[in-house]
Amino acid sequence: MHQGLKRLLSSGAATLLLATAGAVALPTTSASAATSLTNPGFESDGSATATPTGWSTYSAAGQNAASYTEAGGHAGSYRLAHWNAAAYKVETYQYLSGLTNGTYTLSAWVRSSGGQNSAYLALRNCGSTEQRTDLPPTANGGWIRLVTSIAVTGGQCTVSINSDANAGNWLNVDDLTFTAGSTGLAVKGGDLSSLKKSEDKGGVYKYASGSTGDAMTVLNSNGMNYVRLKVWVNPADGYNTKTQVLAMAKRAKALGMGVLVDFHYSDHWAHPGQQDKPAAWASYSTAQLNTAVYNHTYDVLNALKAQGTTADMVQIGNEINDGMLLPTGSTSNWSALAGLLKQGANAAKAVSSSTKVALHLAKGGDLAGTRTFFDNAVANGVPFDLIGLSYYAYWHGPLNDLQTTLDDAAARYGKQVFVAETAYAFTTANNDALENNFLAANVQSGYPATQAGQAANLRDVMNVVEAVPNGRGLGVFYWEPAWTAVAGNGWDPADASSGNAWENQALFDYYNKVTSAASWFKHR
């Protein structure tokens, strides 16, 4: 994840409890309650109906009519559309009554041009605080499933679809359900591996108010509840070792946060195309590498346990699309790769059976590649609890590809899934001498390189993970939110003068203030 390197819990359970400090119970869902909605697929009326059966439409006086059905549904023949050639504000809604009090989840398939002042699903007048889920821009025409939950306390609720749109903006909604159950994300995390070095080199972090604070505390106050920490074996600068992981884990646990330990099994960055062996292991045989992986994994995790900060989750390898400890552990030699992965997983479980083991690929939008890897992992008997995927919109494709991949992995392997890395820029301007990874050419439609665009991108990634069926969408980790431009904290551990190509994707701006995107950790 730097210049020149990356251009680029239990299976089947409805409820997951991470069993140590920072643990969060995963919300449950239920398919037992039938939908109370009338005409949820907008099929009852045919095309071009002004007010679909069962639904009502409201536009303020002087606003343009913009709500109707049209051909081309998600599953059926028709869909709801909001569109007008002139600017418009419209709400399409349905009032439900006679509900048994409890928590309900609205699910809907949506797509949108983007560009609206606002476009969202809402559950309102339900006896508790209104809940909203914003529609993401899907200019590629792909449908995305969204969910939102609410507590019904008065036996009634209104399902609402809203647009405050500019001329020509459009949205489509189809195939809604309103069922008993709840949703949410158990894990809302950030990779803070660079933070200790930044602090040692003089890095400063501030709340939105401008007051200075500890970066981890600032992010935690915005709802971040998990910390991801990478481990290198013998890095040139002495950072990202067991020493820093132990110190950072103490800080995280003191804030009530969970800890994910990300083993790279290298002296420096490991990612697709670069999975170098540590120098000390370079001449090892396969058998010796298996022993080294076990011992290294056990050593770090056991030290965490000994200080009272047992890891909640662990990654055996980082973005191991092509394998790890190459060339020995290549995906072209699955027997060897499986042996290495088993050693890491077995070491983690030997320290703590409650620690969840994840395998992590950089294939957030790659359904076929994800299937190929995990089919081989399963066939070779590799034990794992979780599936982690990196997803960067500017490298891995549209959100509907991410959703397809996550949904398929969760169902195919009966595992919970999470986005192990994601990020987006709040500016294309540079804040040090090294060109950034994210440039003007990387700006995605509907997501300007602004704080609002960064926030919308994180929001929409979180929404897609939340919508994974059967409670299997575990959460999201933002990659290196505190890696700001601090002299001496560059990408190359062997070069103290190297720069940082990531500062415009941090969650702290160039005045060191936390960006508005961080607040989305509270909303999910």
Short mmCIF file of C-alpha atoms in Angstrom, two decimals:
data_model
loop_
_atom_site.label_atom_id
_atom_site.label_comp_id
_atom_site.label_asym_id
_atom_site.label_seq_id
_atom_site.Cartn_x
_atom_site.Cartn_y
_atom_site.Cartn_z
CA MET A 1 0.00 0.00 0.00
CA HIS A 2 2.59 2.56 -1.03
CA GLN A 3 4.31 4.23 -3.97
CA GLY A 4 5.90 1.66 -6.26
CA LEU A 5 4.46 -1.29 -4.36
CA LYS A 6 0.71 -1.30 -4.69
CA ARG A 7 -0.71 0.31 -7.67
CA LEU A 8 -3.24 -1.16 -7.56
CA LEU A 9 -16.77 -15.69 13.24
CA SER A 10 -17.87 -18.71 13.15
CA SER A 11 -19.23 -20.27 10.03
CA GLY A 12 -22.96 -20.10 9.38
CA ALA A 13 -23.78 -18.44 12.68
CA ALA A 14 -26.42 -15.77 12.86
CA THR A 15 -24.75 -14.24 15.89
CA LEU A 16 -21.00 -13.82 16.29
CA LEU A 17 -19.29 -12.86 19.51
CA LEU A 18 -15.61 -11.97 19.45
CA ALA A 19 -14.73 -13.27 22.85
CA THR A 20 -12.17 -10.81 24.20
CA ALA A 21 -11.91 -7.09 24.92
CA GLY A 22 -13.32 -5.07 22.08
CA ALA A 23 -15.67 -7.83 21.09
CA VAL A 24 -18.98 -6.85 19.53
CA ALA A 25 -22.01 -9.07 19.04
CA LEU A 26 -23.02 -9.42 15.40
CA PRO A 27 -26.68 -8.50 14.85
CA THR A 28 -29.08 -11.23 13.90
CA THR A 29 -31.40 -11.51 10.94
CA SER A 30 -34.50 -13.57 10.43
CA ALA A 31 -36.38 -14.72 7.37
CA SER A 32 -39.34 -16.05 9.33
CA ALA A 33 -41.50 -12.93 9.16
CA ALA A 34 -43.21 -12.40 5.79
CA THR A 35 -43.07 -8.98 4.20
CA SER A 36 -45.92 -6.63 5.05
CA LEU A 37 -45.32 -4.50 1.98
CA THR A 38 -47.85 -4.29 -0.81
CA ASN A 39 -46.46 -4.49 -4.33
CA PRO A 40 -42.81 -4.63 -3.19
CA GLY A 41 -41.56 -5.41 -6.70
CA PHE A 42 -43.74 -2.76 -8.44
CA GLU A 43 -45.19 -5.45 -10.69
CA SER A 44 -48.91 -4.78 -10.06
CA ASP A 45 -49.34 -1.79 -12.31
CA GLY A 46 -47.41 -2.21 -15.50
CA SER A 47 -45.31 0.55 -16.95
CA ALA A 48 -45.57 4.32 -16.49
CA THR A 49 -47.98 4.29 -13.56
CA ALA A 50 -47.87 7.56 -11.65
CA THR A 51 -48.59 6.00 -8.25
CA PRO A 52 -47.87 2.26 -7.96
CA THR A 53 -50.47 0.16 -6.15
CA GLY A 54 -49.93 0.23 -2.40
CA TRP A 55 -47.61 3.23 -2.55
CA SER A 56 -48.12 6.97 -2.17
CA THR A 57 -46.17 9.84 -3.63
CA TYR A 58 -45.48 13.26 -2.16
CA SER A 59 -43.91 16.31 -3.76
CA ALA A 60 -44.04 19.73 -2.15
CA ALA A 61 -46.04 22.46 -3.89
CA GLY A 62 -44.22 23.62 -6.96
CA GLN A 63 -42.06 20.52 -7.23
CA ASN A 64 -41.95 18.45 -10.39
CA ALA A 65 -43.61 15.03 -10.45
CA ALA A 66 -40.86 12.44 -10.69
CA SER A 67 -42.04 9.08 -9.31
CA TYR A 68 -43.42 6.25 -11.45
CA THR A 69 -42.84 2.66 -12.56
CA GLU A 70 -41.02 1.73 -15.72
CA ALA A 71 -39.95 -1.41 -17.53
CA GLY A 72 -36.74 -3.18 -16.57
CA GLY A 73 -36.86 -4.49 -13.02
CA HIS A 74 -34.16 -6.09 -10.93
CA ALA A 75 -35.94 -9.45 -10.87
CA GLY A 76 -39.34 -8.79 -12.44
CA SER A 77 -40.53 -6.68 -15.35
CA TYR A 78 -40.84 -3.29 -13.65
CA ARG A 79 -39.12 -1.01 -11.18
CA LEU A 80 -39.78 2.22 -9.33
CA ALA A 81 -38.06 5.22 -10.91
CA HIS A 82 -37.41 8.75 -9.73
CA TRP A 83 -36.54 11.03 -12.64
CA ASN A 84 -37.40 14.35 -14.20
CA ALA A 85 -35.81 16.55 -16.81
CA ALA A 86 -35.96 19.40 -14.28
CA ALA A 87 -34.85 19.53 -10.65
CA TYR A 88 -37.23 17.71 -8.32
CA LYS A 89 -37.93 16.55 -4.77
CA VAL A 90 -40.09 13.48 -4.31
CA GLU A 91 -40.93 10.81 -1.76
CA THR A 92 -42.50 7.44 -2.55
CA TYR A 93 -43.74 5.79 0.61
CA GLN A 94 -45.89 3.07 2.13
CA TYR A 95 -47.43 3.09 5.59
CA LEU A 96 -47.45 -0.20 7.50
CA SER A 97 -49.62 -0.86 10.53
CA GLY A 98 -50.51 -3.74 12.79
CA LEU A 99 -46.87 -4.67 13.22
CA THR A 100 -45.65 -6.63 16.20
CA ASN A 101 -43.23 -4.44 18.09
CA GLY A 102 -39.60 -5.38 17.60
CA THR A 103 -36.70 -4.77 15.24
CA TYR A 104 -37.27 -4.90 11.49
CA THR A 105 -34.98 -4.71 8.49
CA LEU A 106 -35.76 -3.12 5.15
CA SER A 107 -33.93 -4.61 2.19
CA ALA A 108 -34.05 -3.17 -1.32
CA TRP A 109 -32.26 -3.45 -4.63
CA VAL A 110 -31.21 -0.03 -5.86
CA ARG A 111 -29.23 1.84 -8.46
CA SER A 112 -28.66 5.51 -9.02
CA SER A 113 -27.02 8.00 -11.34
CA GLY A 114 -25.56 9.90 -8.40
CA GLY A 115 -25.44 13.66 -8.40
CA GLN A 116 -28.53 14.15 -6.22
CA ASN A 117 -28.49 16.48 -3.27
CA SER A 118 -29.77 13.42 -1.42
CA ALA A 119 -31.13 10.01 -2.37
CA TYR A 120 -31.96 7.52 0.33
CA LEU A 121 -34.17 4.83 1.81
CA ALA A 122 -35.75 5.67 5.16
CA LEU A 123 -37.73 4.02 7.93
CA ARG A 124 -39.67 6.69 9.77
CA ASN A 125 -42.63 7.17 12.13
CA CYS A 126 -41.81 3.82 13.69
CA GLY A 127 -41.64 4.99 17.29
CA SER A 128 -37.85 5.33 17.32
CA THR A 129 -35.24 7.49 15.61
CA GLU A 130 -35.59 7.58 11.83
CA GLN A 131 -33.08 5.36 10.04
CA ARG A 132 -31.66 6.19 6.62
CA THR A 133 -29.43 4.45 4.11
CA ASP A 134 -28.06 6.53 1.24
CA LEU A 135 -28.10 5.19 -2.29
CA PRO A 136 -24.65 4.85 -3.86
CA PRO A 137 -23.97 6.06 -7.40
CA THR A 138 -24.10 3.10 -9.78
CA ALA A 139 -23.49 4.69 -13.13
CA ASN A 140 -22.47 1.31 -14.57
CA GLY A 141 -26.10 0.23 -14.23
CA GLY A 142 -25.43 -2.49 -11.69
CA TRP A 143 -27.97 -3.19 -8.96
CA ILE A 144 -26.89 -3.11 -5.31
CA ARG A 145 -28.78 -4.52 -2.34
CA LEU A 146 -29.04 -2.20 0.67
CA VAL A 147 -30.41 -2.82 4.15
CA THR A 148 -31.42 -0.66 7.09
CA SER A 149 -32.98 -1.58 10.45
CA ILE A 150 -35.23 0.06 12.98
CA ALA A 151 -36.97 -0.68 16.27
CA VAL A 152 -40.75 -0.56 15.87
CA THR A 153 -42.38 0.43 19.17
CA GLY A 154 -45.85 1.58 18.17
CA GLY A 155 -47.00 -1.13 15.80
CA GLN A 156 -46.49 0.98 12.71
CA CYS A 157 -43.74 2.17 10.36
CA THR A 158 -43.38 4.06 7.09
CA VAL A 159 -41.08 2.78 4.34
CA SER A 160 -39.85 5.75 2.35
CA ILE A 161 -37.81 6.31 -0.84
CA ASN A 162 -36.55 9.86 -1.23
CA SER A 163 -34.91 12.03 -3.87
CA ASP A 164 -33.77 15.63 -3.76
CA ALA A 165 -32.36 15.71 -7.22
CA ASN A 166 -30.97 17.90 -9.92
CA ALA A 167 -32.25 17.85 -13.49
CA GLY A 168 -31.71 14.45 -15.08
CA ASN A 169 -30.66 12.62 -11.92
CA TRP A 170 -32.35 9.24 -11.54
CA LEU A 171 -32.72 6.33 -9.16
CA ASN A 172 -34.33 2.91 -9.38
CA VAL A 173 -35.62 0.79 -6.49
CA ASP A 174 -37.04 -2.72 -6.69
CA ASP A 175 -37.78 -5.94 -4.81
CA LEU A 176 -38.12 -4.57 -1.29
CA THR A 177 -38.64 -6.71 1.80
CA PHE A 178 -39.54 -5.67 5.35
CA THR A 179 -38.84 -8.50 7.76
CA ALA A 180 -38.16 -9.11 11.44
CA GLY A 181 -34.48 -8.91 12.37
CA SER A 182 -31.65 -6.43 12.56
CA THR A 183 -28.45 -5.58 10.73
CA GLY A 184 -25.23 -3.74 11.51
CA LEU A 185 -21.47 -4.13 11.42
CA ALA A 186 -19.63 -5.72 14.33
CA VAL A 187 -16.22 -4.52 13.15
CA LYS A 188 -15.52 -0.90 12.20
CA GLY A 189 -11.77 -0.73 12.14
CA GLY A 190 -8.64 0.94 10.90
CA ASP A 191 -5.10 -0.20 10.16
CA LEU A 192 -2.92 1.92 12.46
CA SER A 193 0.38 0.20 11.71
CA SER A 194 2.17 3.45 10.80
CA LEU A 195 0.95 5.39 13.84
CA LYS A 196 3.72 4.60 16.33
CA LYS A 197 6.45 5.66 13.91
CA SER A 198 4.50 8.79 13.00
CA GLU A 199 4.21 9.75 16.65
CA ASP A 200 7.91 9.11 17.23
CA LYS A 201 8.72 11.37 14.28
CA GLY A 202 6.51 14.22 15.50
CA GLY A 203 3.12 13.46 13.93
CA VAL A 204 0.22 15.54 15.27
CA TYR A 205 -3.47 14.61 15.24
CA LYS A 206 -6.52 16.71 16.01
CA TYR A 207 -10.22 16.41 16.61
CA ALA A 208 -12.57 18.20 14.20
CA SER A 209 -12.70 21.05 16.73
CA GLY A 210 -8.98 21.62 16.26
CA SER A 211 -7.88 20.38 19.69
CA THR A 212 -4.92 18.02 19.67
CA GLY A 213 -5.41 14.40 20.71
CA ASP A 214 -4.14 10.85 20.41
CA ALA A 215 -5.00 9.58 16.92
CA MET A 216 -6.36 6.25 18.15
CA THR A 217 -8.56 8.02 20.69
CA VAL A 218 -9.76 10.51 18.09
CA LEU A 219 -10.79 7.69 15.75
CA ASN A 220 -12.33 5.68 18.58
CA SER A 221 -14.42 8.71 19.58
CA ASN A 222 -15.74 8.68 16.00
CA GLY A 223 -16.87 5.07 16.34
CA MET A 224 -13.82 3.03 15.27
CA ASN A 225 -13.86 -0.12 17.41
CA TYR A 226 -11.06 -2.25 15.97
CA VAL A 227 -7.36 -1.79 15.24
CA ARG A 228 -5.42 -3.72 12.61
CA LEU A 229 -1.65 -4.03 13.13
CA LYS A 230 0.81 -5.53 10.66
CA VAL A 231 3.87 -7.54 11.71
CA TRP A 232 7.17 -7.71 9.85
CA VAL A 233 9.92 -10.13 10.86
CA ASN A 234 13.09 -7.99 10.86
CA PRO A 235 12.43 -4.65 9.14
CA ALA A 236 15.25 -2.22 8.47
CA ASP A 237 13.73 0.59 10.55
CA GLY A 238 12.73 -1.56 13.53
CA TYR A 239 9.02 -0.70 13.24
CA ASN A 240 6.05 -3.02 12.69
CA THR A 241 7.65 -5.66 14.91
CA LYS A 242 6.34 -7.49 17.94
CA THR A 243 7.48 -4.58 20.10
CA GLN A 244 5.18 -2.05 18.44
CA VAL A 245 2.29 -4.51 18.15
CA LEU A 246 2.39 -5.15 21.89
CA ALA A 247 2.40 -1.43 22.68
CA MET A 248 -0.35 -0.58 20.22
CA ALA A 249 -2.53 -3.50 21.34
CA LYS A 250 -2.36 -2.23 24.92
CA ARG A 251 -3.60 1.17 23.80
CA ALA A 252 -6.40 -0.35 21.73
CA LYS A 253 -7.62 -2.66 24.47
CA ALA A 254 -7.55 0.19 26.98
CA LEU A 255 -10.08 1.94 24.73
CA GLY A 256 -12.23 -1.19 24.52
CA MET A 257 -11.19 -1.87 20.93
CA GLY A 258 -10.58 -5.22 19.28
CA VAL A 259 -7.23 -6.16 17.72
CA LEU A 260 -6.50 -7.82 14.38
CA VAL A 261 -2.87 -8.90 13.87
CA ASP A 262 -1.81 -8.96 10.20
CA PHE A 263 1.19 -11.23 9.59
CA HIS A 264 3.12 -10.36 6.41
CA TYR A 265 5.84 -13.04 6.92
CA SER A 266 8.36 -10.66 5.39
CA ASP A 267 10.81 -7.93 6.38
CA HIS A 268 8.81 -5.39 4.37
CA TRP A 269 5.58 -4.97 2.42
CA ALA A 270 3.81 -8.14 1.28
CA HIS A 271 1.09 -7.76 -1.34
CA PRO A 272 0.15 -9.13 -4.79
CA GLY A 273 3.33 -9.55 -6.81
CA GLN A 274 5.64 -9.16 -3.79
CA GLN A 275 5.76 -11.84 -1.11
CA ASP A 276 9.46 -11.86 -0.23
CA LYS A 277 10.85 -14.18 2.40
CA PRO A 278 12.46 -12.56 5.44
CA ALA A 279 16.23 -12.39 4.95
CA ALA A 280 16.78 -14.73 7.87
CA TRP A 281 14.55 -17.34 6.24
CA ALA A 282 15.82 -16.97 2.67
CA SER A 283 17.71 -20.28 2.53
CA TYR A 284 15.17 -22.32 4.49
CA SER A 285 13.75 -25.55 3.17
CA THR A 286 9.99 -25.98 3.03
CA ALA A 287 10.05 -27.84 6.32
CA GLN A 288 12.10 -25.08 7.94
CA LEU A 289 9.71 -22.42 6.61
CA ASN A 290 6.78 -24.30 8.12
CA THR A 291 8.52 -24.29 11.50
CA ALA A 292 9.45 -20.61 11.17
CA VAL A 293 5.88 -19.59 10.34
CA TYR A 294 4.53 -21.49 13.33
CA ASN A 295 7.14 -20.16 15.75
CA HIS A 296 6.90 -16.53 14.57
CA THR A 297 3.10 -16.55 14.71
CA TYR A 298 3.03 -18.23 18.11
CA ASP A 299 5.68 -15.90 19.54
CA VAL A 300 3.83 -12.68 18.66
CA LEU A 301 0.38 -13.91 19.64
CA ASN A 302 1.55 -15.55 22.85
CA ALA A 303 3.26 -12.30 23.89
CA LEU A 304 -0.01 -10.48 23.32
CA LYS A 305 -1.85 -13.03 25.42
CA ALA A 306 0.75 -12.81 28.18
CA GLN A 307 0.21 -9.06 28.56
CA GLY A 308 -3.57 -9.48 28.67
CA THR A 309 -4.30 -8.33 25.13
CA THR A 310 -5.12 -11.55 23.30
CA ALA A 311 -5.68 -10.99 19.59
CA ASP A 312 -9.32 -11.13 18.53
CA MET A 313 -8.49 -11.84 14.91
CA VAL A 314 -5.38 -12.77 12.95
CA GLN A 315 -4.50 -12.75 9.26
CA ILE A 316 -2.24 -15.53 8.03
CA GLY A 317 -0.58 -13.55 5.27
CA ASN A 318 -1.40 -10.23 3.65
CA GLU A 319 -3.06 -10.02 0.21
CA ILE A 320 -1.88 -13.51 -0.66
CA ASN A 321 -3.43 -13.64 -4.14
CA ASP A 322 -0.33 -15.41 -5.47
CA GLY A 323 0.64 -17.12 -2.22
CA MET A 324 3.23 -16.15 0.38
CA LEU A 325 6.92 -16.68 1.11
CA LEU A 326 7.52 -16.94 -2.62
CA PRO A 327 8.55 -18.92 -4.49
CA THR A 328 7.98 -21.73 -1.96
CA GLY A 329 4.38 -20.91 -1.00
CA SER A 330 3.09 -20.10 -4.47
CA THR A 331 -0.46 -20.80 -5.61
CA SER A 332 1.17 -22.89 -8.32
CA ASN A 333 2.20 -25.27 -5.51
CA TRP A 334 -0.89 -25.46 -3.31
CA SER A 335 0.46 -28.32 -1.25
CA ALA A 336 3.33 -26.13 0.00
CA LEU A 337 1.15 -23.04 0.41
CA ALA A 338 -1.48 -24.97 2.34
CA GLY A 339 1.21 -26.30 4.66
CA LEU A 340 2.40 -22.77 5.48
CA LEU A 341 -1.15 -21.49 6.02
CA LYS A 342 -1.95 -24.42 8.29
CA GLN A 343 1.11 -23.70 10.42
CA GLY A 344 0.07 -20.08 10.91
CA ALA A 345 -3.55 -20.99 11.67
CA ASN A 346 -2.53 -23.80 14.05
CA ALA A 347 -0.17 -21.50 15.94
CA ALA A 348 -2.93 -18.90 16.36
CA LYS A 349 -5.37 -21.47 17.72
CA ALA A 350 -2.69 -22.97 20.00
CA VAL A 351 -2.36 -19.58 21.69
CA SER A 352 -6.10 -18.90 21.85
CA SER A 353 -8.90 -20.99 20.42
CA SER A 354 -11.14 -17.91 20.44
CA THR A 355 -8.89 -15.95 18.04
CA LYS A 356 -10.52 -15.92 14.61
CA VAL A 357 -8.25 -16.85 11.69
CA ALA A 358 -8.66 -14.92 8.42
CA LEU A 359 -7.24 -15.42 4.95
CA HIS A 360 -6.87 -12.16 3.01
CA LEU A 361 -6.85 -11.47 -0.72
CA ALA A 362 -6.74 -8.25 -2.73
CA LYS A 363 -9.70 -9.37 -4.84
CA GLY A 364 -12.65 -7.30 -3.66
CA GLY A 365 -14.26 -7.22 -7.11
CA ASP A 366 -12.90 -10.50 -8.48
CA LEU A 367 -15.46 -13.28 -8.07
CA ALA A 368 -13.61 -15.85 -10.17
CA GLY A 369 -10.24 -15.19 -8.52
CA THR A 370 -11.71 -15.38 -5.03
CA ARG A 371 -13.43 -18.66 -5.83
CA THR A 372 -10.27 -20.16 -7.31
CA PHE A 373 -8.18 -19.32 -4.25
CA PHE A 374 -10.65 -20.43 -1.60
CA ASP A 375 -11.73 -23.54 -3.50
CA ASN A 376 -8.07 -24.60 -3.39
CA ALA A 377 -7.73 -23.63 0.27
CA VAL A 378 -10.73 -25.77 1.19
CA ALA A 379 -9.63 -28.66 -1.02
CA ASN A 380 -6.23 -28.64 0.70
CA GLY A 381 -7.70 -28.59 4.19
CA VAL A 382 -6.61 -25.09 5.22
CA PRO A 383 -8.49 -24.08 8.39
CA PHE A 384 -9.91 -20.56 8.51
CA ASP A 385 -12.80 -18.73 10.15
CA LEU A 386 -13.06 -15.51 8.11
CA ILE A 387 -12.53 -14.23 4.58
CA GLY A 388 -10.96 -10.79 4.17
CA LEU A 389 -10.82 -8.91 0.86
CA SER A 390 -9.15 -5.63 -0.03
CA TYR A 391 -11.41 -3.26 -1.94
CA TYR A 392 -10.36 0.07 -3.42
CA ALA A 393 -12.92 1.44 -5.86
CA TYR A 394 -10.23 2.83 -8.16
CA TRP A 395 -8.46 -0.56 -8.41
CA HIS A 396 -11.11 -3.23 -7.86
CA GLY A 397 -14.16 -2.13 -9.83
CA PRO A 398 -17.70 -1.03 -9.01
CA LEU A 399 -19.54 -1.70 -5.76
CA ASN A 400 -21.85 -4.27 -7.30
CA ASP A 401 -18.77 -6.40 -8.12
CA LEU A 402 -17.70 -6.16 -4.48
CA GLN A 403 -21.19 -7.18 -3.37
CA THR A 404 -21.29 -10.13 -5.74
CA THR A 405 -17.90 -11.35 -4.51
CA LEU A 406 -18.68 -10.94 -0.81
CA ASP A 407 -22.12 -12.52 -1.07
CA ASP A 408 -20.75 -15.47 -3.01
CA ALA A 409 -17.82 -16.08 -0.66
CA ALA A 410 -20.06 -15.93 2.41
CA ALA A 411 -22.53 -18.42 0.95
CA ARG A 412 -20.08 -20.70 -0.85
CA TYR A 413 -17.78 -21.25 2.14
CA GLY A 414 -20.21 -20.62 4.99
CA LYS A 415 -17.90 -17.96 6.46
CA GLN A 416 -18.20 -14.40 7.57
CA VAL A 417 -16.57 -11.89 5.26
CA PHE A 418 -15.04 -8.47 5.76
CA VAL A 419 -13.25 -5.74 3.82
CA ALA A 420 -9.73 -5.91 5.24
CA GLU A 421 -8.59 -2.75 3.45
CA THR A 422 -10.32 0.19 1.83
CA ALA A 423 -9.58 3.91 1.42
CA TYR A 424 -10.38 6.94 -0.72
CA ALA A 425 -8.86 10.39 -1.18
CA PHE A 426 -10.16 13.64 0.30
CA THR A 427 -7.98 15.66 -2.12
CA THR A 428 -5.70 15.13 -5.11
CA ALA A 429 -3.24 17.70 -3.78
CA ASN A 430 0.10 16.49 -2.45
CA ASN A 431 1.52 17.22 1.00
CA ASP A 432 5.08 15.96 0.58
CA ALA A 433 7.66 15.46 -2.15
CA LEU A 434 6.46 12.00 -3.21
CA GLU A 435 3.66 11.67 -5.75
CA ASN A 436 0.58 10.08 -4.25
CA ASN A 437 -0.93 6.76 -5.26
CA PHE A 438 -4.33 8.41 -5.71
CA LEU A 439 -4.22 11.00 -8.51
CA ALA A 440 -6.88 12.92 -10.43
CA ALA A 441 -7.22 9.98 -12.83
CA ASN A 442 -8.33 7.78 -9.92
CA VAL A 443 -11.40 9.87 -9.02
CA GLN A 444 -14.52 7.73 -9.36
CA SER A 445 -17.87 8.85 -10.71
CA GLY A 446 -20.05 10.05 -7.86
CA TYR A 447 -17.14 10.30 -5.44
CA PRO A 448 -15.22 13.57 -5.81
CA ALA A 449 -11.81 13.77 -4.13
CA THR A 450 -13.20 15.83 -1.26
CA GLN A 451 -14.01 15.08 2.34
CA ALA A 452 -17.63 14.53 1.30
CA GLY A 453 -16.55 12.16 -1.47
CA GLN A 454 -14.26 10.24 0.87
CA ALA A 455 -17.09 9.96 3.40
CA ALA A 456 -19.57 8.77 0.76
CA ASN A 457 -17.18 6.12 -0.50
CA LEU A 458 -16.55 4.71 2.98
CA ARG A 459 -20.27 4.87 3.75
CA ASP A 460 -21.16 2.90 0.63
CA VAL A 461 -18.50 0.22 1.17
CA MET A 462 -19.79 -0.25 4.71
CA ASN A 463 -23.37 -0.45 3.43
CA VAL A 464 -22.45 -3.22 0.98
CA VAL A 465 -20.74 -5.28 3.69
CA GLU A 466 -23.69 -4.75 6.03
CA ALA A 467 -26.04 -6.16 3.39
CA VAL A 468 -24.28 -9.54 3.07
CA PRO A 469 -27.07 -12.08 3.75
CA ASN A 470 -27.51 -14.15 6.89
CA GLY A 471 -25.48 -11.88 9.15
CA ARG A 472 -22.20 -12.78 7.46
CA GLY A 473 -21.02 -9.24 6.72
CA LEU A 474 -18.58 -8.76 9.59
CA GLY A 475 -17.13 -5.30 8.98
CA VAL A 476 -14.64 -2.98 7.33
CA PHE A 477 -11.07 -1.82 8.05
CA TYR A 478 -9.92 1.54 6.69
CA TRP A 479 -6.31 1.27 5.58
CA GLU A 480 -3.79 3.54 7.32
CA PRO A 481 -6.10 6.40 8.37
CA ALA A 482 -3.29 7.98 10.43
CA TRP A 483 -0.50 7.78 7.83
CA THR A 484 -0.10 11.50 7.31
CA ALA A 485 2.89 13.27 5.73
CA VAL A 486 5.46 13.17 8.54
CA ALA A 487 9.18 13.45 7.73
CA GLY A 488 10.88 10.13 8.43
CA ASN A 489 7.70 8.06 8.19
CA GLY A 490 7.82 7.19 4.51
CA TRP A 491 7.02 4.02 2.63
CA ASP A 492 10.53 2.52 2.57
CA PRO A 493 11.72 1.11 5.91
CA ALA A 494 15.28 1.10 4.57
CA ASP A 495 15.24 4.79 3.56
CA ALA A 496 14.46 7.38 6.23
CA SER A 497 14.15 10.08 3.56
CA SER A 498 11.44 8.26 1.60
CA GLY A 499 8.07 9.99 1.31
CA ASN A 500 4.48 8.94 1.89
CA ALA A 501 2.24 8.32 -1.11
CA TRP A 502 -0.86 7.89 1.06
CA GLU A 503 -1.46 11.11 2.98
CA ASN A 504 -4.35 12.24 0.77
CA GLN A 505 -6.25 9.05 1.69
CA ALA A 506 -5.74 9.36 5.44
CA LEU A 507 -8.62 10.25 7.75
CA PHE A 508 -6.71 13.34 8.91
CA ASP A 509 -6.47 16.35 6.60
CA TYR A 510 -3.48 18.55 5.84
CA TYR A 511 -4.25 20.60 8.95
CA ASN A 512 -4.09 17.35 10.97
CA LYS A 513 -7.85 17.43 11.71
CA VAL A 514 -9.91 14.26 11.48
CA THR A 515 -11.94 14.21 8.27
CA SER A 516 -15.71 13.94 8.14
CA ALA A 517 -15.48 10.38 6.76
CA ALA A 518 -14.44 9.07 10.18
CA SER A 519 -17.87 9.83 11.58
CA TRP A 520 -19.35 7.03 9.48
CA PHE A 521 -17.95 4.49 11.93
CA LYS A 522 -20.67 5.69 14.31
CA HIS A 523 -23.48 5.26 11.82
CA ARG A 524 -23.17 1.56 11.12
#
